[in-house]
Short mmCIF file of C-alpha atoms in Angstrom, two decimals:
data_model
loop_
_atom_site.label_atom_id
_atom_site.label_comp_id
_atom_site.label_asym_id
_atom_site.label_seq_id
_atom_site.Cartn_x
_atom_site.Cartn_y
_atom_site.Cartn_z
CA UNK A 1 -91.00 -39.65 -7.47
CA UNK A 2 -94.61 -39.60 -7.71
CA UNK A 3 -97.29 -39.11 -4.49
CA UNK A 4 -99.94 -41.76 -3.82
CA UNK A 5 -102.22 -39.68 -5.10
CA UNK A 6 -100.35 -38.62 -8.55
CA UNK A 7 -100.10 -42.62 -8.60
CA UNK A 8 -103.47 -43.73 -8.52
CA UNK A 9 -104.68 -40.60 -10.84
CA UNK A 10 -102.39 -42.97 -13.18
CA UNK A 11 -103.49 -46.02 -12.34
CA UNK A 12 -107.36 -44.76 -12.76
CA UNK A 13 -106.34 -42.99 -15.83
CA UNK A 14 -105.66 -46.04 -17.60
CA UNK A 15 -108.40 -48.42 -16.19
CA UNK A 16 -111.17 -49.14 -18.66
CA UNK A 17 -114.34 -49.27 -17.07
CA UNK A 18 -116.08 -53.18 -18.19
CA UNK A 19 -118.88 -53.38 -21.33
CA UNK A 20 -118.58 -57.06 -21.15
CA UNK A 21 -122.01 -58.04 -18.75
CA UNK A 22 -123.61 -61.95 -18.10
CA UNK A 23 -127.27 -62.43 -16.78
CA UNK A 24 -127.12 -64.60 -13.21
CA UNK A 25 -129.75 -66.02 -10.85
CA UNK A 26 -130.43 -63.40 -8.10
CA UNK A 27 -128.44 -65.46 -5.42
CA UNK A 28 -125.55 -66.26 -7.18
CA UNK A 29 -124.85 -62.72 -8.00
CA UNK A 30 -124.02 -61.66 -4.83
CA UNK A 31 -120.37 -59.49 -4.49
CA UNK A 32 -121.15 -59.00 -8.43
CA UNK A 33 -121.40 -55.10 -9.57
CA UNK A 34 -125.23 -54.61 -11.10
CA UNK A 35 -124.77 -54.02 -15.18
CA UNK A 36 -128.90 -52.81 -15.29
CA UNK A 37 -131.14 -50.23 -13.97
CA UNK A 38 -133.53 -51.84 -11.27
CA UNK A 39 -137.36 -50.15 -10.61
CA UNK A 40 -139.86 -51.16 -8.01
CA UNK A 41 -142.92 -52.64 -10.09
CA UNK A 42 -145.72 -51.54 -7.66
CA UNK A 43 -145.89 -49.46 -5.13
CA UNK A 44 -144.55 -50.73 -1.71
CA UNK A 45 -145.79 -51.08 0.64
CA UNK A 46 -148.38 -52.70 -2.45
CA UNK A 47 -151.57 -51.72 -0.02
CA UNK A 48 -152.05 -50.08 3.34
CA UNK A 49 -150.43 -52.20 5.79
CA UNK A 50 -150.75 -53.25 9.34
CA UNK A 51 -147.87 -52.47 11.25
CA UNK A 52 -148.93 -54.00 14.37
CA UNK A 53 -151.36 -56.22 15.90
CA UNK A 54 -154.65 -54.44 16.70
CA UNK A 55 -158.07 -53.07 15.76
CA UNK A 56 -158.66 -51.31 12.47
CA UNK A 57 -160.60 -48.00 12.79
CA UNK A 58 -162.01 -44.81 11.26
CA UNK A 59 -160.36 -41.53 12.88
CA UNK A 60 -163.96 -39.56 12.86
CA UNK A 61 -165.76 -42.45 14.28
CA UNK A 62 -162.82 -42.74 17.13
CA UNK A 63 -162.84 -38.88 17.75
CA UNK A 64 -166.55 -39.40 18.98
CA UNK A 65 -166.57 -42.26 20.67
CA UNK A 66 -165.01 -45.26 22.24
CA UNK A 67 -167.26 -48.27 21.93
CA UNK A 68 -167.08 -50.12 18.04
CA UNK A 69 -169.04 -53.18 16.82
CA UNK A 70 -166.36 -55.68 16.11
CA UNK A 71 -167.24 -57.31 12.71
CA UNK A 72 -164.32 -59.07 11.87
CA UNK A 73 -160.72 -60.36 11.74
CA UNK A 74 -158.09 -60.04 9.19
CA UNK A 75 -154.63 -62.00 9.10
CA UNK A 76 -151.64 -61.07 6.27
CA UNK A 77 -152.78 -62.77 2.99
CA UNK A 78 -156.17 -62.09 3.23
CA UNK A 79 -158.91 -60.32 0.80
CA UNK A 80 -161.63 -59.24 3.61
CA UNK A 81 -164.78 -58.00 2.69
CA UNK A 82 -166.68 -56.27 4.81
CA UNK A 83 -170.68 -57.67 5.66
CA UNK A 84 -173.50 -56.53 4.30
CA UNK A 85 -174.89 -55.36 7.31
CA UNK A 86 -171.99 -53.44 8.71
CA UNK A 87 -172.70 -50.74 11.02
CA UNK A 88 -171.14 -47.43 11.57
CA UNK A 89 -168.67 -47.45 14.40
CA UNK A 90 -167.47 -51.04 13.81
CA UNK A 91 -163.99 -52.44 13.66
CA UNK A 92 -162.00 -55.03 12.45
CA UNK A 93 -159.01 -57.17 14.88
CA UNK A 94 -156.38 -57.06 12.20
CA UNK A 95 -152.91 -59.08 12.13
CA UNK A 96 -149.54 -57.41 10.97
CA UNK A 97 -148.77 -57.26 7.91
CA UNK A 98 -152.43 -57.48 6.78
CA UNK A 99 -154.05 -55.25 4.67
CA UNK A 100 -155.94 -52.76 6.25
CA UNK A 101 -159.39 -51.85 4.56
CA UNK A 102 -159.92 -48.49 2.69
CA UNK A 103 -162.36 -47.72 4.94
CA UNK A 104 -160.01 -47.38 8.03
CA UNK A 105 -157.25 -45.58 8.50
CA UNK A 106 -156.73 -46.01 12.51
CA UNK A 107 -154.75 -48.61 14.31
CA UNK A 108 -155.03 -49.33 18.08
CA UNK A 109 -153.05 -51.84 19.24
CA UNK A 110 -154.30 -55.22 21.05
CA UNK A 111 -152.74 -53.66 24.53
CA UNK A 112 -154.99 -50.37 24.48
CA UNK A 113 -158.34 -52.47 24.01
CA UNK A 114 -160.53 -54.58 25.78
CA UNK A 115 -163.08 -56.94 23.83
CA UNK A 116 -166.49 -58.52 25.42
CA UNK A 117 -169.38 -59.99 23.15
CA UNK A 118 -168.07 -58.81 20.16
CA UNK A 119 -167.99 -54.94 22.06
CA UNK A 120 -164.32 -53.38 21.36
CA UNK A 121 -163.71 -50.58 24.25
CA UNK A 122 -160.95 -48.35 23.38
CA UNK A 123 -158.53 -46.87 26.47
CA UNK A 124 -156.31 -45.06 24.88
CA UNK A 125 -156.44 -41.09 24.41
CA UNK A 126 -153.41 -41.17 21.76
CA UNK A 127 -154.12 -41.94 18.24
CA UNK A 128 -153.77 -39.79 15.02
CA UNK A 129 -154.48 -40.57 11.19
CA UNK A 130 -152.82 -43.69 9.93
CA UNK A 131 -150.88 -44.56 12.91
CA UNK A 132 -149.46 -48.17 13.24
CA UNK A 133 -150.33 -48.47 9.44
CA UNK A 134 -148.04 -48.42 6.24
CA UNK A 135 -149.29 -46.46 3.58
CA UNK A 136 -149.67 -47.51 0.27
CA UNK A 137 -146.26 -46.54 -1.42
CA UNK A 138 -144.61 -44.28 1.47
CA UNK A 139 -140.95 -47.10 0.69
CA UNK A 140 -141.36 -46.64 -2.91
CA UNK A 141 -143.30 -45.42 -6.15
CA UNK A 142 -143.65 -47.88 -8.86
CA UNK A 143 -140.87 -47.05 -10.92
CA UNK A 144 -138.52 -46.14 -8.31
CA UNK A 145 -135.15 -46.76 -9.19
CA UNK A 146 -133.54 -49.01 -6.23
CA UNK A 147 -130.24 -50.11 -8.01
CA UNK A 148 -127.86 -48.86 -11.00
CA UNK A 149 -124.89 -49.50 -12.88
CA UNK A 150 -122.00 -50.60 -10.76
CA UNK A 151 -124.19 -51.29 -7.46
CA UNK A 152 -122.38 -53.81 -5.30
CA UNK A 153 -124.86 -56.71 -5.31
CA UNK A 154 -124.85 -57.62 -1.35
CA UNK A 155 -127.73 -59.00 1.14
CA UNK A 156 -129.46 -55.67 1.12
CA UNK A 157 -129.88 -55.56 -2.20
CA UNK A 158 -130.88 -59.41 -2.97
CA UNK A 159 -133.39 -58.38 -0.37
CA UNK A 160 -134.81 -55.57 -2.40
CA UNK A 161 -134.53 -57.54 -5.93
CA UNK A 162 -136.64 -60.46 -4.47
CA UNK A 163 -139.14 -58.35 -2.96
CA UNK A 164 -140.00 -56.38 -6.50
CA UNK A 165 -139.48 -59.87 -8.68
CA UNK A 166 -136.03 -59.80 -9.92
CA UNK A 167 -135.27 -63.74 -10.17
CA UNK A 168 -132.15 -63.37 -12.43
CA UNK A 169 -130.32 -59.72 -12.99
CA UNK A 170 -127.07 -58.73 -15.77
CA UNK A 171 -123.88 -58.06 -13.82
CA UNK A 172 -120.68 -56.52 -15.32
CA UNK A 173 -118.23 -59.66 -15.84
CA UNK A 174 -115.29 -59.67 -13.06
CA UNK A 175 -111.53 -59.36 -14.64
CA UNK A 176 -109.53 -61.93 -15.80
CA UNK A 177 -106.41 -61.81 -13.52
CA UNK A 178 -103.16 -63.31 -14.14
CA UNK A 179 -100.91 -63.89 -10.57
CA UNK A 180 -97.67 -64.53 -10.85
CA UNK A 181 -94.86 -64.81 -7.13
CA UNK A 182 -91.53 -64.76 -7.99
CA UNK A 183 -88.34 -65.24 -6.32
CA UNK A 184 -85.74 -67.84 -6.39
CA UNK A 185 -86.72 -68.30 -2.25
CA UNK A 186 -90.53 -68.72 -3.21
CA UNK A 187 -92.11 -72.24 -2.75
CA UNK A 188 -95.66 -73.78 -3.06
CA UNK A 189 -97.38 -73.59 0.29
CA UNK A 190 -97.72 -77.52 0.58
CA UNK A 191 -93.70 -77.47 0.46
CA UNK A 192 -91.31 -78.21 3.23
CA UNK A 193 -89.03 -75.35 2.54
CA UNK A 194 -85.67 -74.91 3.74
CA UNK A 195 -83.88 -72.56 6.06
CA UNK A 196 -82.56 -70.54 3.70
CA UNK A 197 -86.56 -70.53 1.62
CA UNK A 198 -90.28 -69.22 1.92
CA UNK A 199 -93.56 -70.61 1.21
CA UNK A 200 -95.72 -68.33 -1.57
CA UNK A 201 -97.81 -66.46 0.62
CA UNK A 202 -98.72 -63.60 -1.82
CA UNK A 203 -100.75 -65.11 -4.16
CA UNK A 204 -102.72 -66.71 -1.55
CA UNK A 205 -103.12 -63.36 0.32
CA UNK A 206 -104.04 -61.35 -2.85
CA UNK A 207 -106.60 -64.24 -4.23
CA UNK A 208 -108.46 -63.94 -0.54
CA UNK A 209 -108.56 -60.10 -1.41
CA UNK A 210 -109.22 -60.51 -5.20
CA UNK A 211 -112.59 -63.17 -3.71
CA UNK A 212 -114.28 -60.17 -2.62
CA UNK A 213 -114.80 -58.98 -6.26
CA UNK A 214 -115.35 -62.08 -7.98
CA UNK A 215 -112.22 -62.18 -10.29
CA UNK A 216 -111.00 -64.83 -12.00
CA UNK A 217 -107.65 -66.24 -11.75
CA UNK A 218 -106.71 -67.72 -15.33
CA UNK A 219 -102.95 -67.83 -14.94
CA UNK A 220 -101.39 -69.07 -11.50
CA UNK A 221 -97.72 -69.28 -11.61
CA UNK A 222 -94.80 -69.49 -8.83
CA UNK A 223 -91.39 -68.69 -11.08
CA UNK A 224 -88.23 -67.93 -9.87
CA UNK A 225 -85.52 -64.86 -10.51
CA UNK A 226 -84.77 -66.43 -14.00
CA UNK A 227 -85.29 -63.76 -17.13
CA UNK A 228 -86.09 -66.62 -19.71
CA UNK A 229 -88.59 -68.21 -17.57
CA UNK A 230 -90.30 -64.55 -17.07
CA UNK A 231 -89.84 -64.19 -20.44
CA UNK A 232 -92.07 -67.48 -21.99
CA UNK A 233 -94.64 -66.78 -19.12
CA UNK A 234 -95.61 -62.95 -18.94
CA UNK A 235 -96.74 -62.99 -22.50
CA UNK A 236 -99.56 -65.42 -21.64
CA UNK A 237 -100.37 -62.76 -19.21
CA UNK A 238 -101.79 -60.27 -22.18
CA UNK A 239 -104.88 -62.11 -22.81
CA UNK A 240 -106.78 -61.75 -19.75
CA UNK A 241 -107.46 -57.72 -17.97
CA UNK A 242 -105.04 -57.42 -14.86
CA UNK A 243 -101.61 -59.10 -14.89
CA UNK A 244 -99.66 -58.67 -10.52
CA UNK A 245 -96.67 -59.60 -10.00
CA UNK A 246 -95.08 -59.66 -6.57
CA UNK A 247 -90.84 -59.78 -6.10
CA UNK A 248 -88.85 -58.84 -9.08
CA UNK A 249 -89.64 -54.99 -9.03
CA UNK A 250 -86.57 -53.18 -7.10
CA UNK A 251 -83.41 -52.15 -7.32
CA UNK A 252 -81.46 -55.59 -7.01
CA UNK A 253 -79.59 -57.60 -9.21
CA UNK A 254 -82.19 -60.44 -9.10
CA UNK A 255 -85.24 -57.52 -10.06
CA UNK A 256 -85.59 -58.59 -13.94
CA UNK A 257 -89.77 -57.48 -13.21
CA UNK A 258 -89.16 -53.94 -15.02
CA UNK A 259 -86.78 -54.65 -17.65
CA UNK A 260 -88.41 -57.79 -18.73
CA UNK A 261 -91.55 -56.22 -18.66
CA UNK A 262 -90.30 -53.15 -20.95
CA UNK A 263 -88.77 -55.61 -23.17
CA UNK A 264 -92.00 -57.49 -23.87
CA UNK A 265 -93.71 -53.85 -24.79
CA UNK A 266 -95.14 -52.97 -21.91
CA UNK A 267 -95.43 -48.86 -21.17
CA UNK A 268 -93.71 -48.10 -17.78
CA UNK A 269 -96.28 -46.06 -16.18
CA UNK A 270 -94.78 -45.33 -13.02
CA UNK A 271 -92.42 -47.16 -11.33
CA UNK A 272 -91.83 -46.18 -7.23
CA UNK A 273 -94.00 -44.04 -5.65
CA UNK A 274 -93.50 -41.96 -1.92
CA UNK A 275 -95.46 -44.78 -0.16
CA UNK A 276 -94.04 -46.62 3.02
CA UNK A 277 -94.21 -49.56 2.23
CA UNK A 278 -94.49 -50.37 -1.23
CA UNK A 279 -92.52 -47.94 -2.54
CA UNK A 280 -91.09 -49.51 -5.42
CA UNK A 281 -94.54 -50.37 -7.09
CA UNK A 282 -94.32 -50.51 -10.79
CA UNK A 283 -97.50 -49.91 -13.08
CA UNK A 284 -97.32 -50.32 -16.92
CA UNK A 285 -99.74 -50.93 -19.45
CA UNK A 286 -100.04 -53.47 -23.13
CA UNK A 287 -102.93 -53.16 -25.09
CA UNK A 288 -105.68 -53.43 -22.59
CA UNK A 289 -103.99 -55.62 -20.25
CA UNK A 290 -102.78 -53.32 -16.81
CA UNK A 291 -99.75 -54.32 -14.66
CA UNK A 292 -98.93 -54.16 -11.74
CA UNK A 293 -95.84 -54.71 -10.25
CA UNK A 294 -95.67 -55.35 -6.87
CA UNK A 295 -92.94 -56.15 -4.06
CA UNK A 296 -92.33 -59.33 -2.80
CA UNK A 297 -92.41 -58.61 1.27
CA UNK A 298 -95.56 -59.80 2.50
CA UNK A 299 -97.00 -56.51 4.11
CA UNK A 300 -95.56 -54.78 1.22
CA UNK A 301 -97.69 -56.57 -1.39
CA UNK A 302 -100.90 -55.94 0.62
CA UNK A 303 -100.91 -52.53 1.51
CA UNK A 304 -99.74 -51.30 -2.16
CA UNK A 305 -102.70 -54.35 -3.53
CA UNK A 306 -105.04 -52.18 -1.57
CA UNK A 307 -103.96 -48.67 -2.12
CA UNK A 308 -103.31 -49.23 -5.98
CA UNK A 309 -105.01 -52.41 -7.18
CA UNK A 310 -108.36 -52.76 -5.92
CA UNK A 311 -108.88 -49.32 -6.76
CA UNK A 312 -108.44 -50.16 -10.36
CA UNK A 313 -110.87 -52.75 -9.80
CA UNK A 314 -113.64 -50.90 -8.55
CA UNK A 315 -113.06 -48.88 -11.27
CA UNK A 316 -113.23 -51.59 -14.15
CA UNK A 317 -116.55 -53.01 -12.32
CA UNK A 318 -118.11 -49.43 -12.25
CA UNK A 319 -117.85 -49.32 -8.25
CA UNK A 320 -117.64 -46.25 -6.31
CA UNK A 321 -114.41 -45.61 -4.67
CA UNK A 322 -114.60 -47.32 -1.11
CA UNK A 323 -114.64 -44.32 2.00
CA UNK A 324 -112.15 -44.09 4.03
CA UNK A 325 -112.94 -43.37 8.08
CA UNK A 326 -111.36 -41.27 10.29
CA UNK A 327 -110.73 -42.11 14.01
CA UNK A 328 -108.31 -40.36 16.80
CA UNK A 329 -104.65 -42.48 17.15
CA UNK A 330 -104.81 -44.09 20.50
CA UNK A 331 -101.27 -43.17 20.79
CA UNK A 332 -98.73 -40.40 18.88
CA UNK A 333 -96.52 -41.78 16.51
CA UNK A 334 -93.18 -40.49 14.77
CA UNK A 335 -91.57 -41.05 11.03
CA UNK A 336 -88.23 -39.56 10.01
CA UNK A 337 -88.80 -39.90 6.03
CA UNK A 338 -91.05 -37.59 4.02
CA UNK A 339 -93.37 -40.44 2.18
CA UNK A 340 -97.08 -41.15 3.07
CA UNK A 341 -96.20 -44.18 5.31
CA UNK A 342 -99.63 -46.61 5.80
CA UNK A 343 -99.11 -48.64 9.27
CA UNK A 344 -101.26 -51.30 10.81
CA UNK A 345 -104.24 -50.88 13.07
CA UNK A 346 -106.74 -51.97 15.39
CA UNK A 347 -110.35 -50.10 16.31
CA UNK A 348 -110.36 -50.60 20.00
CA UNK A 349 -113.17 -49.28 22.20
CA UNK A 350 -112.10 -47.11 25.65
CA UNK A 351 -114.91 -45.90 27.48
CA UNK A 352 -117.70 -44.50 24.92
CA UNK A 353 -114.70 -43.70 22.07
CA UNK A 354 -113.33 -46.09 19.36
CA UNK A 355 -109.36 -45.38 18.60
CA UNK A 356 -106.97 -46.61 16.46
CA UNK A 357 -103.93 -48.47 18.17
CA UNK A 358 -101.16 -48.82 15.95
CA UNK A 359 -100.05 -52.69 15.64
CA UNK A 360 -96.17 -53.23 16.78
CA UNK A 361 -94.51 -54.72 13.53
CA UNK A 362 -90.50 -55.62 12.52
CA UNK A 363 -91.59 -54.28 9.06
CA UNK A 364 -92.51 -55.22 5.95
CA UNK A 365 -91.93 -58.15 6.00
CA UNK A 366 -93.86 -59.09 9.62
CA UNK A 367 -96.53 -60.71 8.05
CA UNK A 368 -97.41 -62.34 11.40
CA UNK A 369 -98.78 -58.67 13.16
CA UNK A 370 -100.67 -58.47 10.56
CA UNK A 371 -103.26 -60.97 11.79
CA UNK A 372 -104.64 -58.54 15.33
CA UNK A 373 -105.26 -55.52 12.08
CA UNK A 374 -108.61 -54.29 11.11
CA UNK A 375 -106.83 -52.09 8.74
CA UNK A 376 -104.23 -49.43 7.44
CA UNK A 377 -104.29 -45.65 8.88
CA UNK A 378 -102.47 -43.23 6.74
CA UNK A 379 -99.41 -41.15 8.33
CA UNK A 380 -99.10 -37.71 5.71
CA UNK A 381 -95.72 -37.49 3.72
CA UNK A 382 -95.96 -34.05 5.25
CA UNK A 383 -96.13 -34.48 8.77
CA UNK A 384 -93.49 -35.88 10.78
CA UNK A 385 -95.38 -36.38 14.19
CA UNK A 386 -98.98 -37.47 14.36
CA UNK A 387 -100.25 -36.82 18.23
CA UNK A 388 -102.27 -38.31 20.50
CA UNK A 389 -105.93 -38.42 19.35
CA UNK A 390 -105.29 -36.98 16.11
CA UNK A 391 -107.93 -37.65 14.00
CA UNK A 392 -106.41 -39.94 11.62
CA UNK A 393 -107.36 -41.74 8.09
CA UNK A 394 -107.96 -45.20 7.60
CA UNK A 395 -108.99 -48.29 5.19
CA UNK A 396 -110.47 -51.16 6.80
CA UNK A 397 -108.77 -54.31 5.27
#
């Protein structure tokens, strides 16, 4: 049986990374992965910039003397030209975020001053060259690059694009996704269900998840443990990039997932990896369609979504892998089984320390724990005992 690791080598193996790329308005781009090369188009800061409130000086002028002629004022937005008849040792009041004249390359600010009769008195004894001023390109060069293939387009960024003139940018086009629950229990989530039935909460899970990245759901189907049905509906599946499938994929006499699959031509990848839980995950491949076969119990479906799937998509959208953290366990745990096992968790703050405290759960299949989690920490296949404030891995949800 395969590792986690071994597994999602596979799984990245086989993922194509997108060509396919639209052009969008800068705002609705956002959570879409940047298909271009973005550069700064001036300099920035474009021009010397006040940083603070204050008076504009010259450094030699100051380091002689503390009395100036004030000859002006300058707010952001403004072209200011000096007079004709300016004097030496005269300043300026100047307004930040206004640009500060060539000639000086001193703020003080308003608090170190006193003005009378157009007399500016300096108190302070600390100043140095070009403090409380921005200089002219010290963010960026023109021609800096600020954004490349596969950059996640999020608030920093629009920031940055709106500030050098990007009104519309090309984004790599999100997969096509086809999401299909089965099980003969499964029902809408608008359903009354019986005692003895479920209401689809996969699909609804894994499109929240699947939001984050933009991707679009072409084919939405509830079916239940019936091979024909499975059989009329998967091949749909090959036209769009990512076919998941939750139920169907063990070892019981209603699990047609893997067969059915096989029969239709798709390659069997993998199928069960040493993961706890999830660990009978199946991964094929058709053409250039990927599936993934996931199981059915709720927990289940999102940790192996998470570990296996959105990997693959970060991958087709040219994203880096996301980090994972590290943070010491709150309290030692135990597992008797030798597979990586992935277990609930909340980042709780004791004192001047953040920990992770494991979320009680009746399994797999305890969908309600799940809600108090921030994320998954990652017990070793190796290691049967992981103690108190063991620095221990984690993915945020």
């Amino acid at each position: 049986m395969l590792t986690v690791q071994e597994a999602l080598s596979l799984v990245l193996e086989n993922t194509v990374e997108q060509v396919r790329q639209s052009k969008k308005k800068l705002l609705d781009a956002k959570n879409f992965s940047l298909a271009e090369k973005i550069t700064t188009d001036r300099d920035y800061p474009p021009f010397h910039r006040a940083t603070m409130d204050g008076y504009a000086l010259r450094l030699e002028e100051l380091e002689k003397t503390k009395k100036f002629h004030l000859i002006g004022e300058i707010f952001a937005g403004d072209v200011w030209t000096p007079p004709a008849n300016s004097k030496p040792n005269s300043t300026v009041k100047i307004m930040t975020g206004a640009a500060v004249p060539d000639y000086f390359d001193v703020i003080i600010k308003r608090e170190d001053i006193s003005e009378n009769n157009n007399t500016v008195t300096i108190h302070s004894e600390k100043f140095h060259q070009w403090m409380n001023i921005a200089k002219q390109g010290e963010d960026a060069k023109q021609g800096t690059k600020v954004g490349e293939h596969g950059a996640l387009v999020d608030d920093s960024f629009l920031t940055v694009a709106a500030s050098i003139g990007y009104g519309d940018i090309y984004v790599y086009t999100p997969p096509s996704i086809s999401l299909i629950s089965t099980g003969n229990e499964i029902l809408p989530v608008d359903t009354n269900p019986l005692r003895h039935q479920i209401r689809d909460s996969n699909s609804v899970m894994i499109r929240g998840m699947l939001r984050k990245y933009k991707a679009r759901i072409q084919n939405l189907w509830t079916i239940p443990d019936n091979p024909e049905l499975l059989l009329e509906k998967i091949p749909r599946c090959f036209k769009t990039d990512i076919c998941i499938i939750t139920g169907g994929v063990s070892a019981g006499d209603a699990d047609f997932i893997p067969h059915t699959l096989k029969s239709l031509g798709v390659e069997e990848i993998f199928h069960k990896v040493k993961i706890r839980p999830g660990k009978p995950i199946w991964f094929g491949k058709k053409g250039e369609t990927l599936f993934f076969g996931l199981p059915g119990n709720p927990v289940s479906a999102r940790v192996t979504y998470k570990v296996f799937v959105e990997p693959c998509i970060r991958k087709f959208l040219h994203l880096a892998q996301e980090s994972s953290y590290y943070l010491p366990l709150l309290k030692a745990r135990k597992k008797k089984h030798d597979m990586e096992e992935y277990f609930r968790v909340k980042v709780i703050n004791e004192g001047n320390h953040s920990y992770l405290q494991e979320i009680p759960s009746n399994g797999s299949g305890d969908f309600i724990s799940s809600l108090h989690s921030d994320g998954i920490a990652i017990h070793p296949a190796a290691k049967s005992e992981l103690p108190q404030n063991e620095q221990t891995q984690f993915l945020f949800w």
